[in-house]
PDB file of C-alpha atoms in Angstrom:
ATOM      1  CA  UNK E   1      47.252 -68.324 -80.044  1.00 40.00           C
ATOM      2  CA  UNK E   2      49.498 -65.114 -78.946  1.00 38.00           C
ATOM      3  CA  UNK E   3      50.114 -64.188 -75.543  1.00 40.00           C
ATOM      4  CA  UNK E   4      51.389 -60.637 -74.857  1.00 44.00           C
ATOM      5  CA  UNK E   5      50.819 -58.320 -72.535  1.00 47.00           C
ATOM      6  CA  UNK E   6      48.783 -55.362 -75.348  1.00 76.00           C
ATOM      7  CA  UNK E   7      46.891 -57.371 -78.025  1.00 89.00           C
ATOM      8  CA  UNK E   8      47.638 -57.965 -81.004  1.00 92.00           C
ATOM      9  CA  UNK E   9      43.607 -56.316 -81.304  1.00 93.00           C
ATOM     10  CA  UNK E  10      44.628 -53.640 -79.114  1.00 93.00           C
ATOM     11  CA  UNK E  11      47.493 -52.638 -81.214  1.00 95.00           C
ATOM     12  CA  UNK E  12      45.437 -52.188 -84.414  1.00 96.00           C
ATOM     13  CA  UNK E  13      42.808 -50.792 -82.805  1.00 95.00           C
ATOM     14  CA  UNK E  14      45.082 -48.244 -81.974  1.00 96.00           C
ATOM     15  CA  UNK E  15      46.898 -47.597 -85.267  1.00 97.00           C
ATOM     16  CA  UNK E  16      43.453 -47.282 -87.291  1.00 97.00           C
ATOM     17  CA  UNK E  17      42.712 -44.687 -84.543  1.00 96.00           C
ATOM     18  CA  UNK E  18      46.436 -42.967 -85.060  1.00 98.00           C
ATOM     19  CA  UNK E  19      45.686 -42.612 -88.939  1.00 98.00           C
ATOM     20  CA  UNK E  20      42.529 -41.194 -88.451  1.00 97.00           C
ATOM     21  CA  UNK E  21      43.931 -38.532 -85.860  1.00 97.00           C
ATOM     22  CA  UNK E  22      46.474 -37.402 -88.824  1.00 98.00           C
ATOM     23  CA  UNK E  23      44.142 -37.536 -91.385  1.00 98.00           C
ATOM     24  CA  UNK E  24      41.697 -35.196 -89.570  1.00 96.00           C
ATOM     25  CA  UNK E  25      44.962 -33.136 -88.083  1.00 96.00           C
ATOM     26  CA  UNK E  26      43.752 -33.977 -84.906  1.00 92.00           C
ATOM     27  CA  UNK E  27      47.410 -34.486 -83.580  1.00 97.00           C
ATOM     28  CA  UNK E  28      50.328 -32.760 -82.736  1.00 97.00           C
ATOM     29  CA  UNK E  29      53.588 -33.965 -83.897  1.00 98.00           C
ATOM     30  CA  UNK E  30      54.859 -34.728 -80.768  1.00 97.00           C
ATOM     31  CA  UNK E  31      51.908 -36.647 -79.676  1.00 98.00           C
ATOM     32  CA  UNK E  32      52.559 -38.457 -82.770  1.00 98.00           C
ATOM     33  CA  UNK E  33      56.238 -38.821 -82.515  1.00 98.00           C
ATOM     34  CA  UNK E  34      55.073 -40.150 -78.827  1.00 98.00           C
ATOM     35  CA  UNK E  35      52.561 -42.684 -80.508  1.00 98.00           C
ATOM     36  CA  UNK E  36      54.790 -44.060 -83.118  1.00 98.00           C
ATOM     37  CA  UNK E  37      57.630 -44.691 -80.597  1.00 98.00           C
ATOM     38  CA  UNK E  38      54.771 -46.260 -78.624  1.00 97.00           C
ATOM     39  CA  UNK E  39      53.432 -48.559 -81.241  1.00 97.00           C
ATOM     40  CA  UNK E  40      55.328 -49.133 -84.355  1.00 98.00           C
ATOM     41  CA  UNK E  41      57.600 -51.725 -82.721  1.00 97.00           C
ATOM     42  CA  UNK E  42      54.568 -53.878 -81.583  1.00 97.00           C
ATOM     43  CA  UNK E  43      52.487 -53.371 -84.658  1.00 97.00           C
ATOM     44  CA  UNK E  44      55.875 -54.437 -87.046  1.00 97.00           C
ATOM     45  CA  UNK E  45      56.002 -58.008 -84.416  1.00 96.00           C
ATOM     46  CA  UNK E  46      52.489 -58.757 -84.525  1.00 95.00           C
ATOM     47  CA  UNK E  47      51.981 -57.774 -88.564  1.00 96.00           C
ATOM     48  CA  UNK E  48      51.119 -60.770 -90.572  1.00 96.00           C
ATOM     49  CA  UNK E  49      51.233 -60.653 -94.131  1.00 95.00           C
ATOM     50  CA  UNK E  50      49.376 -64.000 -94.978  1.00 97.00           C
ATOM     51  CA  UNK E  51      46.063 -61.521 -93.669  1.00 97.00           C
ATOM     52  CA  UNK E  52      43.926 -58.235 -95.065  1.00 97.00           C
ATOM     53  CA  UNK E  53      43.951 -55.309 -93.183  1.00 98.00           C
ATOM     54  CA  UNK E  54      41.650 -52.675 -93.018  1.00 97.00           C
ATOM     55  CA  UNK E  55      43.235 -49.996 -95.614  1.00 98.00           C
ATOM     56  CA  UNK E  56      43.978 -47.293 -92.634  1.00 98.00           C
ATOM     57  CA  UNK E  57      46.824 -50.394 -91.404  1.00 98.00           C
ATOM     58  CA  UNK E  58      47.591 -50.684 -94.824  1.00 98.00           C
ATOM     59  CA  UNK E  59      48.453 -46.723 -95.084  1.00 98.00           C
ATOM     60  CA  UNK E  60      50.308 -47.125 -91.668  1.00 98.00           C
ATOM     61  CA  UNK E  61      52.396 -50.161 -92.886  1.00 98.00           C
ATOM     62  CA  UNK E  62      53.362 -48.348 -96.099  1.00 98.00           C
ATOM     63  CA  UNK E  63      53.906 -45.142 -95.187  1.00 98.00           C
ATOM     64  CA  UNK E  64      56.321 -46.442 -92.493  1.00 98.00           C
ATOM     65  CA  UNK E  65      57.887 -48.421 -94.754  1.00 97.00           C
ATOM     66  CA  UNK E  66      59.083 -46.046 -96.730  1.00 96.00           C
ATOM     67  CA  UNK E  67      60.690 -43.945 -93.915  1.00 97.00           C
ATOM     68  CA  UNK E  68      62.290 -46.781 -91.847  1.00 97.00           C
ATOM     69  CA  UNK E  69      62.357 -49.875 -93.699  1.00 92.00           C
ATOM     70  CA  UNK E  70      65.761 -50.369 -94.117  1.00 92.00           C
ATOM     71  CA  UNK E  71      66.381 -50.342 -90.143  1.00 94.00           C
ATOM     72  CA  UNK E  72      65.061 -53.580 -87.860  1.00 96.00           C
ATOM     73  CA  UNK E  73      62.166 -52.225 -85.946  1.00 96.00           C
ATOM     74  CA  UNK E  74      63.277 -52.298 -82.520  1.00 97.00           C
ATOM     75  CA  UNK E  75      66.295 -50.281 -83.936  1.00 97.00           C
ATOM     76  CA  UNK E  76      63.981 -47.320 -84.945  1.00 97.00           C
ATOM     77  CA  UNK E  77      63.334 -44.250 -83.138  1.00 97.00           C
ATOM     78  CA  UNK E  78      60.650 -41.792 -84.073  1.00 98.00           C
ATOM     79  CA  UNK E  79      61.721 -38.078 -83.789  1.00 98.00           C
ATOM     80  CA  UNK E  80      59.396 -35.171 -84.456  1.00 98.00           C
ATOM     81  CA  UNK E  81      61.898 -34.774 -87.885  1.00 98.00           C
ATOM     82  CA  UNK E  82      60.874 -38.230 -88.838  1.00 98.00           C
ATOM     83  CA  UNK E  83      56.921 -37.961 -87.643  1.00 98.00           C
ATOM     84  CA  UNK E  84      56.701 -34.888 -89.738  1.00 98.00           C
ATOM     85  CA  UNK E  85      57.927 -36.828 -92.892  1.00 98.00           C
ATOM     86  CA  UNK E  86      55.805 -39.954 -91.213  1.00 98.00           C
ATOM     87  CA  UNK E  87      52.663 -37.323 -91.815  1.00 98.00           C
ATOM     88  CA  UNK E  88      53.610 -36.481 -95.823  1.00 98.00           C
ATOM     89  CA  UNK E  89      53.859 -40.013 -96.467  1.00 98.00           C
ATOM     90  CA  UNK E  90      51.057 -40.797 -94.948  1.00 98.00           C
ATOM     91  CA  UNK E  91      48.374 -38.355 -96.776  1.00 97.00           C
ATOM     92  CA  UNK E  92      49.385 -40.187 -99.837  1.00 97.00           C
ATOM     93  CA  UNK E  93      47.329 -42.728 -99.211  1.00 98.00           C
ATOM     94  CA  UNK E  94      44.354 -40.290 -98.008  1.00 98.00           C
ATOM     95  CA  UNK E  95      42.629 -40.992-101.336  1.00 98.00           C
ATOM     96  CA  UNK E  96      42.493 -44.881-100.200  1.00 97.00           C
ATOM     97  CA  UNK E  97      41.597 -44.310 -97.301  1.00 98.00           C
ATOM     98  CA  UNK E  98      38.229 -42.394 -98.446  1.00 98.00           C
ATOM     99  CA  UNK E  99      37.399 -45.158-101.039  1.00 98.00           C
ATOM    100  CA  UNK E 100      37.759 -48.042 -98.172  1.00 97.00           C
ATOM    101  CA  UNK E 101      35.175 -46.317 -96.219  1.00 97.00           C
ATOM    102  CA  UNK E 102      32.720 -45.433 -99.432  1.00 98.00           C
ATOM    103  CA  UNK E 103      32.962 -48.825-100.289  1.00 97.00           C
ATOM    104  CA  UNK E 104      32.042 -49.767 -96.743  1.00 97.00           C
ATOM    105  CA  UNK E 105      28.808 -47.576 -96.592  1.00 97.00           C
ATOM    106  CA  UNK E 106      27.623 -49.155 -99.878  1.00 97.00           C
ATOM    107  CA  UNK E 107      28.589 -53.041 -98.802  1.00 97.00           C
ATOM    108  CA  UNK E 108      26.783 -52.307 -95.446  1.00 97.00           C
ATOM    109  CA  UNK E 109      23.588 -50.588 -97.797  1.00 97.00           C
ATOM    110  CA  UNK E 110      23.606 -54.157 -99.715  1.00 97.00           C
ATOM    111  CA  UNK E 111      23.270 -55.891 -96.883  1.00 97.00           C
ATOM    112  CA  UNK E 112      20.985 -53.986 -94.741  1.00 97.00           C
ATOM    113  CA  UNK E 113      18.645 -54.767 -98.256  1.00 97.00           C
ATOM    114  CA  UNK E 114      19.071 -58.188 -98.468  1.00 97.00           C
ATOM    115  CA  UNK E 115      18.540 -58.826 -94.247  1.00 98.00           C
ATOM    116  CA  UNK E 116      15.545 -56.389 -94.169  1.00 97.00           C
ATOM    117  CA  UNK E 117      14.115 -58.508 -97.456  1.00 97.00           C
ATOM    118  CA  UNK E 118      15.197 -61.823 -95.759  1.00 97.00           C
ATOM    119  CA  UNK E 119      13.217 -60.887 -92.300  1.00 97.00           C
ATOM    120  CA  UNK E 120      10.403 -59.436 -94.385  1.00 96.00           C
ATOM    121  CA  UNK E 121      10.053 -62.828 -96.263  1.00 95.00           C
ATOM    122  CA  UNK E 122       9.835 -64.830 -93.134  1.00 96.00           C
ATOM    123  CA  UNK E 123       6.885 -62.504 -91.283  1.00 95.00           C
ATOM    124  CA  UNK E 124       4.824 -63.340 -94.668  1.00 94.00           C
ATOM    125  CA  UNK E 125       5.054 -67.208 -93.678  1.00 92.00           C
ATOM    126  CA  UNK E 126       5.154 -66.949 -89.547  1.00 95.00           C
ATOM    127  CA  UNK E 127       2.416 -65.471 -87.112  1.00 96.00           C
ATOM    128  CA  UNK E 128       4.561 -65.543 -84.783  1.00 97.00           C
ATOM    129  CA  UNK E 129       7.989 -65.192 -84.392  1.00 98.00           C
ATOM    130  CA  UNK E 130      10.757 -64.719 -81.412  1.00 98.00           C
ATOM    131  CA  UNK E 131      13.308 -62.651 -82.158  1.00 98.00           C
ATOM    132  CA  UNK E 132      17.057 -63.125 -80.276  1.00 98.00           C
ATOM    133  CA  UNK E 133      19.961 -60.961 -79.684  1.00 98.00           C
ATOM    134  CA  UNK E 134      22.787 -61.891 -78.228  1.00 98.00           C
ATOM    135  CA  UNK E 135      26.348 -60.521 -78.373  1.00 98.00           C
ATOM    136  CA  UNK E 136      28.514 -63.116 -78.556  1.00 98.00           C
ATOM    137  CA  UNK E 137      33.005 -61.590 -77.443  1.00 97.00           C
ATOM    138  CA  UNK E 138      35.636 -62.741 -75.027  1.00 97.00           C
ATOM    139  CA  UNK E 139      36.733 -61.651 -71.465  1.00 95.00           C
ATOM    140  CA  UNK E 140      38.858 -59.238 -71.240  1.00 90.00           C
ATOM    141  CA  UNK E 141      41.299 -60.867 -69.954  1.00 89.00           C
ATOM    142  CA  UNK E 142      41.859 -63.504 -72.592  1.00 89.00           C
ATOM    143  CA  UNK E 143      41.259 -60.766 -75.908  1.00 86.00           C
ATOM    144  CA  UNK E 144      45.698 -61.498 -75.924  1.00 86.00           C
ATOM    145  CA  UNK E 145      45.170 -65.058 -76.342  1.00 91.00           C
ATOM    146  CA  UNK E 146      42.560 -64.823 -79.115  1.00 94.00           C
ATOM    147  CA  UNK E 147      43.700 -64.532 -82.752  1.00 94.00           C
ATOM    148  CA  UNK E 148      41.716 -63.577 -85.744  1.00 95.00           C
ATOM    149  CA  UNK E 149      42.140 -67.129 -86.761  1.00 96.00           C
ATOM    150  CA  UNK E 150      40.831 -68.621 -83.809  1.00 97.00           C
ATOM    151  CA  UNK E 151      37.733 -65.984 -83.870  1.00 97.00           C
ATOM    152  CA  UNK E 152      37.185 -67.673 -87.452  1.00 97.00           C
ATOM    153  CA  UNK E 153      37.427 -71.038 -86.041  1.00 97.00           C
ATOM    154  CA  UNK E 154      34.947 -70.611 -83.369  1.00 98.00           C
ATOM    155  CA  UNK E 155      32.338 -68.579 -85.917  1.00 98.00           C
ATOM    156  CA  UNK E 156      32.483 -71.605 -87.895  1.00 97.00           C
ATOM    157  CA  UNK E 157      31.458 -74.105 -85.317  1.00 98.00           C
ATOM    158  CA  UNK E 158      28.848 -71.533 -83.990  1.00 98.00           C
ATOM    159  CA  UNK E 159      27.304 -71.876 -87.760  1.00 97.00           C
ATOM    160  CA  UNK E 160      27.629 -75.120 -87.827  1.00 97.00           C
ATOM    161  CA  UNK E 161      25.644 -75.443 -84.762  1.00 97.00           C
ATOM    162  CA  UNK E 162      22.839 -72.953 -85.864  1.00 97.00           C
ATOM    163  CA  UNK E 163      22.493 -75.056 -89.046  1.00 95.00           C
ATOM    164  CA  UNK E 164      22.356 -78.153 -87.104  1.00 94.00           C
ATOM    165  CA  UNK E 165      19.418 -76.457 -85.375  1.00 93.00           C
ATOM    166  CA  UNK E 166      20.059 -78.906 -82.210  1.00 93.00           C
ATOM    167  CA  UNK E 167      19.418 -77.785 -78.341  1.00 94.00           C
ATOM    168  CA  UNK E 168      19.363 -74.057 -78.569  1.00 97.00           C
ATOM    169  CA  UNK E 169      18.761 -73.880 -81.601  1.00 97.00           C
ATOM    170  CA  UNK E 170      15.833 -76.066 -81.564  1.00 96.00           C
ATOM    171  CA  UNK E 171      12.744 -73.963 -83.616  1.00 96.00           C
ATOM    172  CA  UNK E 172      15.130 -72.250 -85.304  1.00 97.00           C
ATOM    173  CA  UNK E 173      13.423 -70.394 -88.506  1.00 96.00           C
ATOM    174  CA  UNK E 174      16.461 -67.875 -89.296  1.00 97.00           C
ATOM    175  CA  UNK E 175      19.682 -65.835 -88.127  1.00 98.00           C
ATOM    176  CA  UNK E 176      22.026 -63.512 -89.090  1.00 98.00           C
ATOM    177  CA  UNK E 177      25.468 -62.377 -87.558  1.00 98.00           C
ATOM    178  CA  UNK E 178      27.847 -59.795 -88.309  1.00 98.00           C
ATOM    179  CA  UNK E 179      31.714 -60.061 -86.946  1.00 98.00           C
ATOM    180  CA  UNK E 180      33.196 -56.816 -85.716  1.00 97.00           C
ATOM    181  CA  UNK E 181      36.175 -55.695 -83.700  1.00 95.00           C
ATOM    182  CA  UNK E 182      35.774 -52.721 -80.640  1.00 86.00           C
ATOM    183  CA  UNK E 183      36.698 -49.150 -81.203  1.00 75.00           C
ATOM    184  CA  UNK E 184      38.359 -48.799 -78.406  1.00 73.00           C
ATOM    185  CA  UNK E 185      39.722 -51.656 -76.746  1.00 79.00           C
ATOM    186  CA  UNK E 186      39.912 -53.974 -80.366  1.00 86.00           C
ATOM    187  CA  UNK E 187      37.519 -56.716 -78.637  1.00 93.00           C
ATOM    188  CA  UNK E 188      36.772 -59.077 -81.325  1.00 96.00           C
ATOM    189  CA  UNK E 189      32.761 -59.849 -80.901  1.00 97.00           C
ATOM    190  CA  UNK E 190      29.820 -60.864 -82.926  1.00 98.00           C
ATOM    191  CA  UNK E 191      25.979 -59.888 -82.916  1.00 98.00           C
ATOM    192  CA  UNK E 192      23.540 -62.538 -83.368  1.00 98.00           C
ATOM    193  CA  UNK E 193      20.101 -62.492 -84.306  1.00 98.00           C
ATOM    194  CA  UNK E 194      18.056 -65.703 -84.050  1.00 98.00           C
ATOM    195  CA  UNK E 195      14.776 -65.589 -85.059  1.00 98.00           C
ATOM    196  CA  UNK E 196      12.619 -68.771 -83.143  1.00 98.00           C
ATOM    197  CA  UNK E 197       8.969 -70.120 -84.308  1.00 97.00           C
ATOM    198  CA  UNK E 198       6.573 -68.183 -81.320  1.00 97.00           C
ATOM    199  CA  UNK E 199       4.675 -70.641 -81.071  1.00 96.00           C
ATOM    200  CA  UNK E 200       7.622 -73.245 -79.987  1.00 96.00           C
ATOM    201  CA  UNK E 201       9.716 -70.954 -77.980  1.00 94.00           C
ATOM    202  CA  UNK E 202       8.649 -68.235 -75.980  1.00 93.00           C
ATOM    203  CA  UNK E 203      11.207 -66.602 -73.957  1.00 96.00           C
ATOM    204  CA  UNK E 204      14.214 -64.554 -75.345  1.00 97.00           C
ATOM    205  CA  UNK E 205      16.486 -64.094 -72.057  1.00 97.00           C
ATOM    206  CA  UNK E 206      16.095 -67.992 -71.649  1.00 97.00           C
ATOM    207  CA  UNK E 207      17.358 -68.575 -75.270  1.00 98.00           C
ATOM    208  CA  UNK E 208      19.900 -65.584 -74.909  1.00 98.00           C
ATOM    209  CA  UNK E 209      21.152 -67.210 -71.855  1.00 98.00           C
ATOM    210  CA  UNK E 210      21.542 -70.770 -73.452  1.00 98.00           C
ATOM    211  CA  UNK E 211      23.333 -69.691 -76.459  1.00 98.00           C
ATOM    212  CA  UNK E 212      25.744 -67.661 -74.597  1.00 98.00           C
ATOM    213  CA  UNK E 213      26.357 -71.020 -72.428  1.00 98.00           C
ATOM    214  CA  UNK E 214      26.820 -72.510 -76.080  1.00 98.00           C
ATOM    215  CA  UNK E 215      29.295 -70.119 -76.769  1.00 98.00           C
ATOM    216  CA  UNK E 216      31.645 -70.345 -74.228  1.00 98.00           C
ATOM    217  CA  UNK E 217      31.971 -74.424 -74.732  1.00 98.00           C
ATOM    218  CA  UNK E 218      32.911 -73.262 -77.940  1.00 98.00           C
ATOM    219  CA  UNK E 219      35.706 -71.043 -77.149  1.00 98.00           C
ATOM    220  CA  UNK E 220      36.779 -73.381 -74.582  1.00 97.00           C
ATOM    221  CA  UNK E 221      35.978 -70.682 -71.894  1.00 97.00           C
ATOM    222  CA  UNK E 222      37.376 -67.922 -73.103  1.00 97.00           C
ATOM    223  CA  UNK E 223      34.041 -66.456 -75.038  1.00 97.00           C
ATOM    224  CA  UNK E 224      31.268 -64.670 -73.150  1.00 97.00           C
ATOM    225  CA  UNK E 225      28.318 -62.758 -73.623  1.00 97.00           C
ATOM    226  CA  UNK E 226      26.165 -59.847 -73.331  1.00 97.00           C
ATOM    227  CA  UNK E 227      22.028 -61.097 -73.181  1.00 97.00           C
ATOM    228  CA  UNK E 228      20.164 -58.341 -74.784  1.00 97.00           C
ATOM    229  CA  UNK E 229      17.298 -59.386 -72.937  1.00 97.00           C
ATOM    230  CA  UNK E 230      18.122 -58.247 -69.928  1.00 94.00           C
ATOM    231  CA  UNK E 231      15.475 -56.304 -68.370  1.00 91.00           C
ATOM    232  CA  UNK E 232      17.871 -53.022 -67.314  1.00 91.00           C
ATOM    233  CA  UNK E 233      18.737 -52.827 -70.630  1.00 91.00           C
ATOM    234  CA  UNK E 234      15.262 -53.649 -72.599  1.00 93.00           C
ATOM    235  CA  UNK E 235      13.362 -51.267 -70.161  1.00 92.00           C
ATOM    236  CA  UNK E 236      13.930 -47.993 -71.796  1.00 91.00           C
ATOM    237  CA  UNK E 237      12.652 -49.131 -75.177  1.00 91.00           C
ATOM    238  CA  UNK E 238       9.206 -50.877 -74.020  1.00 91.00           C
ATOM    239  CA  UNK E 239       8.733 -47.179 -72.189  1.00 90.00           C
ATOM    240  CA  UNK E 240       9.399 -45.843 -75.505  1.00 92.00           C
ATOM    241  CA  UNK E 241       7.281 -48.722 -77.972  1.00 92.00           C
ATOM    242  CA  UNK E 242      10.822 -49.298 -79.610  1.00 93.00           C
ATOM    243  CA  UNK E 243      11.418 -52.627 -78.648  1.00 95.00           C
ATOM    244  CA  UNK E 244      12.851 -54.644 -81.622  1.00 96.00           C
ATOM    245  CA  UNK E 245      13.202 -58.071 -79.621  1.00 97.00           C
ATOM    246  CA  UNK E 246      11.295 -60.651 -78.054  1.00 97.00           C
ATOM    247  CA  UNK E 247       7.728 -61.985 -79.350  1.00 97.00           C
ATOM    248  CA  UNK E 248       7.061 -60.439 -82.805  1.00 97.00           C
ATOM    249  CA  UNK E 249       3.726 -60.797 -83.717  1.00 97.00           C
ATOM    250  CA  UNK E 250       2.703 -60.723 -87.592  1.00 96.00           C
ATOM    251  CA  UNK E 251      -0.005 -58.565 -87.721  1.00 96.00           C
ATOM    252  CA  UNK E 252       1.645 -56.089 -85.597  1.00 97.00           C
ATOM    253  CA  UNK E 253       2.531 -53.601 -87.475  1.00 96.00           C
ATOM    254  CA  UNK E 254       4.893 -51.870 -84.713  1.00 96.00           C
ATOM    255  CA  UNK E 255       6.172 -54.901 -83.851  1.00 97.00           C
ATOM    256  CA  UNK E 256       6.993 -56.010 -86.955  1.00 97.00           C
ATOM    257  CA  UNK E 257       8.790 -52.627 -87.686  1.00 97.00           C
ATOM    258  CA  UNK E 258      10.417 -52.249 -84.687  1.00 97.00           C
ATOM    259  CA  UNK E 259      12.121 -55.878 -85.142  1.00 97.00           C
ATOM    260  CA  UNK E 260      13.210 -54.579 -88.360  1.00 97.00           C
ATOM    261  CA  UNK E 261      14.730 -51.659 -87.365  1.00 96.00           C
ATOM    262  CA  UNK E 262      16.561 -53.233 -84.511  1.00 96.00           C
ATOM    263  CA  UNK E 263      17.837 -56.057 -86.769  1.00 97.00           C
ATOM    264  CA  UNK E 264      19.605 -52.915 -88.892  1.00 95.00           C
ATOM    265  CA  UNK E 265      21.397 -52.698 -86.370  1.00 95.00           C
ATOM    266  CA  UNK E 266      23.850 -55.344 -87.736  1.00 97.00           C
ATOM    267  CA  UNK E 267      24.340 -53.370 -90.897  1.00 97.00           C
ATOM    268  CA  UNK E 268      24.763 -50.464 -89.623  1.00 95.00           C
ATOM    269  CA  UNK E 269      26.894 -48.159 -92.772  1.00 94.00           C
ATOM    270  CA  UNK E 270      27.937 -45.436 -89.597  1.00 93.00           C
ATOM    271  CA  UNK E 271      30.124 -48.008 -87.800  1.00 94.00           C
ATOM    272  CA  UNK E 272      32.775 -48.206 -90.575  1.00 95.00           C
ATOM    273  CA  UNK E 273      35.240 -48.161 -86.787  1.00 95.00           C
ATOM    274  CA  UNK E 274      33.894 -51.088 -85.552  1.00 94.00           C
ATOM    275  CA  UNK E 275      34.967 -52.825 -88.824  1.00 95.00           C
ATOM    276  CA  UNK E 276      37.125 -55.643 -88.418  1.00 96.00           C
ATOM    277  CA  UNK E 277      40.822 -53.843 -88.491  1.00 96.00           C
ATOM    278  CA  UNK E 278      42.084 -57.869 -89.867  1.00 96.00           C
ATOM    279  CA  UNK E 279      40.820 -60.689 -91.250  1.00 96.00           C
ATOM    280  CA  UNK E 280      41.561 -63.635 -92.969  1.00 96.00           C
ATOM    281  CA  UNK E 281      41.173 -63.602 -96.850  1.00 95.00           C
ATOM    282  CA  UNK E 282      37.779 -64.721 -98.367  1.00 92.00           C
ATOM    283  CA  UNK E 283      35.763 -65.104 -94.918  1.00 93.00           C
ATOM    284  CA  UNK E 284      32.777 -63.338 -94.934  1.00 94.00           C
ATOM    285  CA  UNK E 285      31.672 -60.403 -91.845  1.00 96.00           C
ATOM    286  CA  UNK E 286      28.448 -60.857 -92.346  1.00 97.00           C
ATOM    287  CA  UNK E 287      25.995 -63.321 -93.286  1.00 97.00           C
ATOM    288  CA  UNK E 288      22.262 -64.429 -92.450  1.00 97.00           C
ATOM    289  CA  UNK E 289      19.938 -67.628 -93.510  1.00 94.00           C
ATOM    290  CA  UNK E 290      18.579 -68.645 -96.701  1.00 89.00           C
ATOM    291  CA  UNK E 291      14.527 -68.216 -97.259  1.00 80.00           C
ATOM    292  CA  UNK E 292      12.654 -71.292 -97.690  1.00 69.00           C
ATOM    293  CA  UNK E 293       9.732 -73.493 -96.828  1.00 59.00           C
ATOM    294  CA  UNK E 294       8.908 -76.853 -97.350  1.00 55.00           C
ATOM    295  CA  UNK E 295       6.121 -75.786 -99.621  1.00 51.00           C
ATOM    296  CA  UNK E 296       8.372 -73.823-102.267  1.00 43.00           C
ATOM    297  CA  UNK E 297       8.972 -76.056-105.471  1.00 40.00           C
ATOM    298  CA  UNK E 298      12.577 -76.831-105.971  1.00 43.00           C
ATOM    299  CA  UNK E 299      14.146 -76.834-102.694  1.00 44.00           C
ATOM    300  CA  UNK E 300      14.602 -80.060-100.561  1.00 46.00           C
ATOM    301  CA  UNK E 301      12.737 -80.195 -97.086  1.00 45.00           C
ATOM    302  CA  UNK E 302      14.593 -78.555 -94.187  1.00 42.00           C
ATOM    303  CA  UNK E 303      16.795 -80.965 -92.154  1.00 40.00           C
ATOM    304  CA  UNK E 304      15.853 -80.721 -88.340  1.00 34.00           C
TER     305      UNK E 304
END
């Protein structure tokens, strides 16, 4: 764990936000020159090569590079000279750029199929179903403390619990999760779905409540939670018959559609900015539960 005073979330957060700003020639150089004196330093200390970045750092890194890498970053200063050369380095990797974020509208597509095919399959075999979100991130106060790594680490016990299906997770008939990192502040965070057998569990801001709890045992403290259950923040879509969460009934046809359009929500293609800015190599973003019953041929029974 890494304890500074701007995160090491904070600082990429920022830098994917820079790139974009020259990209759409949304700066002025000596807002720039200002930003790069303000940044570069703590993005060359906290850069770690042994994990990916998101191709806007990538374009950042390089681009700098070229300019300044023969000097020992806290021995560079950014003039509006160098920012100006810092901008026609930096278009070269434009073309990049626009491919990373193609490729992350078609990814997200893929998987908005396969969850809205996964959900579909389990309203054919439940009446009833409760459907849970929860967003799972970490105080404010600790985001310096947290690394990439250690959001990895706790994901995996998280899954391990879910697949356990064990206290809250009791009833459990299928999930998905997909990891992504704040626009703004970099907050690394997670939304949850958890999707409970109706007729065993009945109340979402109970099970919300109880998996947050889960959470933060997990992280040791640090992790907390946002239950979308709560009733300020459900109210205005029950006014409106949107409601995606809560007790989906099968032959409900709203329902039913509602839930799945909520769920989408996870696989959204428009929030290419609340993409993880780093990550380690060959861990997945997203994920959600297999489809099976202990009737289908070929598949051993479900462990409880």
């Amino acid at each position: 764990m890494i304890n500074s005073p701007t995160s090491s979330h904070q600082i990429n957060a920022a830098i994917h936000h820079l790139v974009k700003k020259v990209f759409k020639g949304n700066i002025k150089i000596h807002q720039l020159t200002d930003e790069l004196n303000q940044w570069y330093v703590q993005f060359m200390h906290a850069y770690d090569d042994s994990l990916n970045y998101i191709s806007s750092i990538n374009a950042f890194l390089w681009a700098t590079q070229r300019l300044v890498n023969h000097l020992y970053p806290d021995d560079v200063v950014w003039t509006d000279e160098l920012a100006r050369e810092f901008v026609y380095e930096l278009k070269r990797y434009y073309p990049q750029y626009i491919d990373d974020k193609a490729n992350h509208v078609h990814q997200e597509q893929d998987n908005s199929h396969s969850l809205q095919l996964y959900l579909s399959q389990l309203f054919t075999h439940h009446k009833r179903l409760l459907f849970v979100r929860v967003d799972l991130k970490y105080h404010t106060c600790s985001q310096g403390q947290i690394s990439v790594r250690d959001f990895h680490k706790h994901m995996t016990v998280l899954k391990q619990r879910i697949s356990n299906q064990k206290s809250c997770f009791k009833n459990l008939q299928g999930s998905a999760w997909a990891l992504e990192q704040g626009g703004e502040d970099g907050g690394l965070h997670c939304h949850l779905l958890l999707i409970y057998d109706g007729f065993k569990q009945v109340n979402g801001w109970t099970v919300a409540k109880a998996v947050g709890k889960k959470w933060a045992d997990i992280t040791e403290g640090y992790g907390t939670h946002f239950n979308c259950h709560d009733q300020t923040y459900t109210s205005c879509y029950e006014v409106s018959g949107k409601l995606g969460i809560g007790m989906i009934h099968q032959d409900n046809e709203q329902e039913v559609n509602n839930a799945l359009r909520t769920s989408s929500y996870l696989t959204r293609p428009s929030k290419y900015d609340q993409k993880l800015k780093v990550w380690l190599p060959n861990k997945r973003t997203f994920g959600h539960g297999q489809y099976r019953t202990k009737k289908r041929r070929g598949l051993p029974p479900i462990s409880k």
